[in-house]
Coordinates of C-alpha atoms in Angstrom, one line a residue:
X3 CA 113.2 88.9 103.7
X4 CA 111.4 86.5 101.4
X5 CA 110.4 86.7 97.5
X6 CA 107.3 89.0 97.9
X7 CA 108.6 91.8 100.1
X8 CA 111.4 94.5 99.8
X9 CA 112.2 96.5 102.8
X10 CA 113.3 99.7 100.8
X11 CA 117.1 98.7 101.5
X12 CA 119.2 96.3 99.8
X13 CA 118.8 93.8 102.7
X14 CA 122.3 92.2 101.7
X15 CA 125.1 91.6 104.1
X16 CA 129.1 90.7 103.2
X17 CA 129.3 87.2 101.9
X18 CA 125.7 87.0 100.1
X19 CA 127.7 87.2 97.0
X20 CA 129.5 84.4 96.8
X21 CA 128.0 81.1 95.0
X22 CA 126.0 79.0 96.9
X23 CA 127.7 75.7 98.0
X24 CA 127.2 72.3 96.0
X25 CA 123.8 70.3 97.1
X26 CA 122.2 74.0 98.4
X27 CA 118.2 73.7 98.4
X28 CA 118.4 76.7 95.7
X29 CA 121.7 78.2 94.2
X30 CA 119.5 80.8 93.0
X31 CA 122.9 83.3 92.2
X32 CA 124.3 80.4 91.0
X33 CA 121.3 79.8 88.3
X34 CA 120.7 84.2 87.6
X35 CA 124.5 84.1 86.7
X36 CA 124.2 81.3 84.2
X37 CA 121.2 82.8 82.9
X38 CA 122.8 85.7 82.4
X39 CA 126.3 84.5 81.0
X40 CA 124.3 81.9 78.5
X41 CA 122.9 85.0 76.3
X42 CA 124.0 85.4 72.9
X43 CA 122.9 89.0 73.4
X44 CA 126.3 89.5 75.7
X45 CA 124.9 91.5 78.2
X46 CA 127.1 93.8 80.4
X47 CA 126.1 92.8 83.9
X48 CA 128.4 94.9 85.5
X49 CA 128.4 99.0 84.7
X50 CA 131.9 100.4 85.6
X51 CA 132.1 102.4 88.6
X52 CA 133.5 105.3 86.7
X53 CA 130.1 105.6 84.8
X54 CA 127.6 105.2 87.7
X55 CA 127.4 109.0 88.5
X56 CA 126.3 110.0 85.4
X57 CA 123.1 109.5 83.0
X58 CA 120.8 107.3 82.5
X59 CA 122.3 105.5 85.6
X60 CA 122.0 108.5 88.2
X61 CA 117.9 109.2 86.3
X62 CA 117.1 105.6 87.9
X63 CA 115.7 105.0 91.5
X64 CA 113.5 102.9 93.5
X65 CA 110.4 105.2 92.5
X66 CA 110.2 103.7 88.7
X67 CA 108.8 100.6 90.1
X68 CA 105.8 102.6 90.4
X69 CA 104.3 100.1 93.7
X70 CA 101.0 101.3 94.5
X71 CA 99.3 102.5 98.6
X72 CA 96.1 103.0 97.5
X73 CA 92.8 102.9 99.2
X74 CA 89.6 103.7 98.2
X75 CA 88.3 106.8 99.3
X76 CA 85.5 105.7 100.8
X77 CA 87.5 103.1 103.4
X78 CA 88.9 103.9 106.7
X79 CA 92.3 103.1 107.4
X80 CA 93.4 103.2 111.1
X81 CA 97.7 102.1 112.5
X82 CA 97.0 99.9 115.4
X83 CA 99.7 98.2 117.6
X84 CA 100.1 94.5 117.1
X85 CA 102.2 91.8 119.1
X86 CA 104.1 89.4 116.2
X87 CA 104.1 85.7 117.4
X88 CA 107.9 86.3 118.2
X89 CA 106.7 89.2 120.7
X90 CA 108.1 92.1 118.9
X91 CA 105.8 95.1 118.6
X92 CA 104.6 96.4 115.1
X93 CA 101.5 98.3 114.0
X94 CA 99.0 97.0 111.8
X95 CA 96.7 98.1 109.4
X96 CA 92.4 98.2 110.5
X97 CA 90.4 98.8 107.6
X98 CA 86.5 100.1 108.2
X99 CA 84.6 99.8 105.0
X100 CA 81.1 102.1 105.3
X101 CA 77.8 100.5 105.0
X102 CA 77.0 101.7 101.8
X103 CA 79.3 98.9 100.5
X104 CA 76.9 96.4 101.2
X105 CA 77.3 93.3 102.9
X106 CA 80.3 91.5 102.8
X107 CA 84.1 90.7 103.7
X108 CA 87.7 91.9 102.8
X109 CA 88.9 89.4 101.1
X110 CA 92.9 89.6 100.8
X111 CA 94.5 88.5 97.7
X112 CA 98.3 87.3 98.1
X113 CA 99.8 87.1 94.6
X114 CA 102.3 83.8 94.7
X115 CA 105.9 84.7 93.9
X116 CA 105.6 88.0 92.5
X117 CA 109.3 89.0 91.9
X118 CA 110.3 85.5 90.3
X119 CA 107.0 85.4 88.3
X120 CA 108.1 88.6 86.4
X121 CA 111.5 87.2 85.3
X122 CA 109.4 84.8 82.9
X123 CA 109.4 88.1 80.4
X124 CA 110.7 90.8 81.5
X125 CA 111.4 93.5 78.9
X126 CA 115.4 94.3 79.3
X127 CA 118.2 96.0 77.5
X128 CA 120.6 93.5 78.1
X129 CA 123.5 96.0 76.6
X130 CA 124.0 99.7 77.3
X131 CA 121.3 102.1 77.6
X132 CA 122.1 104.5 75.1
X133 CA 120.8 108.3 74.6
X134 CA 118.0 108.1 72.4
X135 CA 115.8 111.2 73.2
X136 CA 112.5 112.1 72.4
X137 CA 110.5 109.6 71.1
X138 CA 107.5 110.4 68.4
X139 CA 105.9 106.9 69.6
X140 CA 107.1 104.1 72.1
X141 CA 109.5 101.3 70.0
X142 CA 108.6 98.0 71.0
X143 CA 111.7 96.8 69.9
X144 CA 114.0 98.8 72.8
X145 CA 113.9 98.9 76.3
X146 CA 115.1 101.6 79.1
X147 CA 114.0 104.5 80.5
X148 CA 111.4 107.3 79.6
X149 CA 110.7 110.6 80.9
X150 CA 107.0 111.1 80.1
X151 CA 104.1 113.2 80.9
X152 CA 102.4 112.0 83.8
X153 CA 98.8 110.5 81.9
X154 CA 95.0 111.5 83.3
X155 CA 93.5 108.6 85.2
X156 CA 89.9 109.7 86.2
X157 CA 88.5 106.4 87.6
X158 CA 88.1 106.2 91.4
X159 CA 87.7 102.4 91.3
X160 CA 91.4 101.6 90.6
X161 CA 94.8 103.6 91.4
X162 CA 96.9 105.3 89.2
X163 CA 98.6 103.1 86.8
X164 CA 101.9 104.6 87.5
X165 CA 101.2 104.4 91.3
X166 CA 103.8 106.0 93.7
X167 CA 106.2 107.1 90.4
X168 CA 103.6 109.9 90.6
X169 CA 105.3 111.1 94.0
X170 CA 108.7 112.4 92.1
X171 CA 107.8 114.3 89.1
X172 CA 110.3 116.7 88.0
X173 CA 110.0 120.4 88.2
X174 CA 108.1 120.0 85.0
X175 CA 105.3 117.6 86.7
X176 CA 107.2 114.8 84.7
X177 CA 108.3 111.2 86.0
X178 CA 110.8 109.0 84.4
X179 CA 109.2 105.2 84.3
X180 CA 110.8 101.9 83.2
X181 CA 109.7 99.8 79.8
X182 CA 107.2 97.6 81.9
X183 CA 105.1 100.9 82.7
X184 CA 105.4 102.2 79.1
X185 CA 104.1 98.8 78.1
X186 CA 100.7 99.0 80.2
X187 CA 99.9 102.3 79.0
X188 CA 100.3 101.4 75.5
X189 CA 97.9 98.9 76.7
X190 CA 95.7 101.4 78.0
X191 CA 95.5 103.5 75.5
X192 CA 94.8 100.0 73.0
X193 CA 91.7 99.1 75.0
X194 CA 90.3 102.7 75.4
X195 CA 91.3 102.9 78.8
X196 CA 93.5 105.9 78.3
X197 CA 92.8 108.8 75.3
X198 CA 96.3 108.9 73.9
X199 CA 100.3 108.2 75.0
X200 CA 101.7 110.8 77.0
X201 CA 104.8 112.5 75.3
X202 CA 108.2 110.7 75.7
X203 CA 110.8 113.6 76.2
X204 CA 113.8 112.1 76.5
X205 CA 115.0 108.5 76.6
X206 CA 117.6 105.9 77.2
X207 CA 117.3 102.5 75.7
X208 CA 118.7 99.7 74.0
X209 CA 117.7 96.1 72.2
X210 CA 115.1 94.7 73.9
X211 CA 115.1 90.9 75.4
X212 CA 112.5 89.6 77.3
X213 CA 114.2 86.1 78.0
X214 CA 117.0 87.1 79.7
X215 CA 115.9 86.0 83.2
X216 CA 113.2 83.1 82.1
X217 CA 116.1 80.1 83.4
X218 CA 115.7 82.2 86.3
X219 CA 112.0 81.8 86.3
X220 CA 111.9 78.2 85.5
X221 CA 114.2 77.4 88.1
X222 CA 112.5 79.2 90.7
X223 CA 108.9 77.4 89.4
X224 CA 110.0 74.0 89.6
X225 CA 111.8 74.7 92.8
X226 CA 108.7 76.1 94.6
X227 CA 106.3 73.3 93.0
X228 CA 108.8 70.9 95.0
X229 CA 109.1 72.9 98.4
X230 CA 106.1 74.8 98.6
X231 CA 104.0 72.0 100.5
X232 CA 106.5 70.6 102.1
X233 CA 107.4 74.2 104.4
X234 CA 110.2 74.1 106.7
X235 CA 113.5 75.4 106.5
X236 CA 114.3 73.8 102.8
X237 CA 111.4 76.1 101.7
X238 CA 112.9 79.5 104.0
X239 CA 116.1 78.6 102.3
X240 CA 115.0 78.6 98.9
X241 CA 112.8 82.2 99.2
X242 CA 115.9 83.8 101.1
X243 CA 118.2 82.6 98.4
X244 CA 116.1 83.7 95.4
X245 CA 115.8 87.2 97.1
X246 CA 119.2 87.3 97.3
X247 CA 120.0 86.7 93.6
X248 CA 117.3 89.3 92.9
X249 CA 118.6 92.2 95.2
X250 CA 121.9 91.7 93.9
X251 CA 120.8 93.2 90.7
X252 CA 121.5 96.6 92.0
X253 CA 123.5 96.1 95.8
X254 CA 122.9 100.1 97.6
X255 CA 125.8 99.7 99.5
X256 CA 128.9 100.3 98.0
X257 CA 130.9 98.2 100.2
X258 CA 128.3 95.7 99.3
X259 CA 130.3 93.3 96.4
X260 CA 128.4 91.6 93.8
X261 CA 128.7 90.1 90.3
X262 CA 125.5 92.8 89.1
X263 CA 125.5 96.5 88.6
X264 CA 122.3 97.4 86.8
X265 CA 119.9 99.5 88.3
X266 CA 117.7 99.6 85.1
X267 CA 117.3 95.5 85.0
X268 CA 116.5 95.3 89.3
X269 CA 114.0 98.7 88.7
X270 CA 112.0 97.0 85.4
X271 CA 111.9 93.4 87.0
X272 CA 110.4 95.0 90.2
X273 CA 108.1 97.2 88.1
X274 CA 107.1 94.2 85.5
X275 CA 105.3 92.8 89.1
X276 CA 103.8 95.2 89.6
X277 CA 102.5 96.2 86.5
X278 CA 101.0 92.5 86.4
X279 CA 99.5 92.9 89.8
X280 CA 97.8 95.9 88.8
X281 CA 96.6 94.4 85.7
X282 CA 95.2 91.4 87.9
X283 CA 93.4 93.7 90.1
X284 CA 91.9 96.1 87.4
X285 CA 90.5 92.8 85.6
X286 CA 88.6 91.9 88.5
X287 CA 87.2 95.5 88.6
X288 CA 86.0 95.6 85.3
X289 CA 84.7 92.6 85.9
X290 CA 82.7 94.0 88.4
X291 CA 84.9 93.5 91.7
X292 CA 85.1 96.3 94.3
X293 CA 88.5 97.1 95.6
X294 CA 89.9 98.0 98.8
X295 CA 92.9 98.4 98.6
X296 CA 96.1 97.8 96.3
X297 CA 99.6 97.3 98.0
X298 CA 103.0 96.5 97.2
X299 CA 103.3 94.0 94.2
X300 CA 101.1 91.2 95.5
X301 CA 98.7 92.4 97.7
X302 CA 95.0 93.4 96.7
X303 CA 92.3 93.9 98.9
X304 CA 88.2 93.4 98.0
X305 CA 84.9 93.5 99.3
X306 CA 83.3 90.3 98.7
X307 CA 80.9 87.9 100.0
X308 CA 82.2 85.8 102.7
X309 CA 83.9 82.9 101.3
X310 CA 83.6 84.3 97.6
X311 CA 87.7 85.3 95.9
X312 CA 86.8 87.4 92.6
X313 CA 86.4 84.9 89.8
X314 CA 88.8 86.6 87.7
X315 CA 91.5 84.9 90.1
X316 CA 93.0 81.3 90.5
X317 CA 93.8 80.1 94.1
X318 CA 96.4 77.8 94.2
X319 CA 100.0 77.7 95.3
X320 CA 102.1 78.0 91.9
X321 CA 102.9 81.0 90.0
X322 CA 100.2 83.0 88.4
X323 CA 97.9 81.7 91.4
X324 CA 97.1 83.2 94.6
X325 CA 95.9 82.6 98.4
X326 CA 92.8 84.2 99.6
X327 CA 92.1 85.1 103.4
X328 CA 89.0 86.8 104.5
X329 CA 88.6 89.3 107.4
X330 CA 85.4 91.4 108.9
X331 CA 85.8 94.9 108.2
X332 CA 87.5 96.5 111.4
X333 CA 89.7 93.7 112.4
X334 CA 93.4 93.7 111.7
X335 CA 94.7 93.0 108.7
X336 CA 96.9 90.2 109.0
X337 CA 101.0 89.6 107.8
X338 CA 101.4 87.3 105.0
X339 CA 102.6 83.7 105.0
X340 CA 105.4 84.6 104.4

């Protein structure tokens, strides 16, 4: 469990709720609930049980974080078993790029901190989401949920902006999509990349704050500047707690106690990420790049010269920086630091 990954559960267990103790490496809960309780907006962090099985809250899954699988059409992707350095048996991605690609390397991309990076602005309704319906244009002044017409992309270069959302339309070839993913296309459609905004059928939204979670974020950057080189266990300790704090948003389990309820702000934080990640990536295309693959919300994969990260990336070890690793095409791809 670290800050880049999420295993499709809520990887909680009893206990993970409670504050951390006095002198821990990162009370990350501790900091998210002062954030939270410090807001002149008074947000609700809790929804009552009672209300949970009805809309928006039963409209809202783990689909509107809209994390990409892609992989260009033209690239190979074989499952091959691997032995972890702890001996347990996985299987591992090989990726065989064709020789019309030209000389060169994959070059992998690891985005730094993905998850905490997006709590420096992520768009949130820090109140209830309330019905607001069709929409004649996108209100940057609200934040929620939007049911939507699922937008053409026609490039081949770069995945869908909406990534997997795309895999749960509703009877009508429609997808719901969090504020985040409303944002980029109204980005899209600003720098041409898109012809228009798709239709926004229904909705449920409320005030918008984008600060919510930024002591979170600055907590969690001056925390890693401090740990990050050091390693060890005080650095494990700090990326299990700040996980923690985050998946606590929106606990799966019922049995599972915790001082969040909201669906709506776990879903946008995740998709924030990876709207950024995508925007990364589709920078370094325009720019010229060629792209592999895009994964997850911190993973991008090009074709480069050996030695050679696209330009349109920094390297480094803070937030908004990232780690390059280079392998030959048909060799495994390996697991991340982390």
């Amino acid at each position: 469990m670290t800050e880049d990954e999420d295993d499709g559960e809520d990887g909680l267990k009893p206990g993970d709720e409670e504050d951390e103790p006095e002198g821990a490496v990162f009370p990350g809960l501790r900091i998210l609930k002062e954030a939270v309780g410090r807001s002149k907006m008074h947000p609700i962090p809790v929804i009552r049980i009672e209300d949970r099985d009805s809309a928006p809250w039963t409209l809202i899954t783990e689909d509107m974080v809209g994390e990409p699988s892609w992989l260009h059409a033209g690239v190979t992707r074989t499952r091959v078993p691997y032995i972890r350095a702890n001996g347990k048996r996985v299987r591992r991605d090989r990726l065989d790029v064709p020789e019309s690609f030209g000389a060169g390397v994959l070059c992998l991309i690891d985005r730094n901190g993905s998850f905490p990076s997006a709590c420096s602005a992520v768009p949130l309704a820090p109140n209830e989401l309330k019905r607001t319906g069709p929409l004649d244009a996108y209100d940057k002044a609200k934040a929620g949920i939007y049911l939507i017409d699922i937008p053409a992309w026609n490039r081949t270069d770069m995945p869908h902006p909406l990534g997997q959302i795309l895999a749960a339309p509703d009877d009508e070839g429609r997808v719901w999509v969090s504020t985040p993913h409303i944002r980029l296309l109204a980005r899209l459609v600003r720098e041409r990349h898109l012809d228009a905004m798709p239709t926004i059928h229904d909705s449920w939204t409320g005030r918008a704050n984008e600060s919510l979670f930024k002591p979170f974020y600055e907590a969690t950057k001056q925390a890693r500047a401090e740990l990050v080189e050091a390693g060890g266990a005080p650095y494990k300790a700090y990326k299990t707690r700040l996980s923690i704090a985050l998946r606590l948003l929106w606990p799966k389990r019922a049995e599972q106690k915790s001082p969040f309820w909201r669906p709506d702000w776990r879903v946008s934080m995740v998709a924030e990420a990876e709207v950024r990640h995508w925007i990364m990536a589709f920078t370094a295309v325009l720019a010229g790049h060629t792209l592999v693959a895009l994964r997850n919300v911190d993973l991008a994969i090009f074709w480069t010269p050996p030695g050679t990260p696209p330009d349109t990336y920094r390297i480094g070890t803070g937030f908004g920086e990232v780690k390059a690793k280079y392998v030959l095409s048909g060799e495994i791809i390996p697991e991340g630091d982390d």
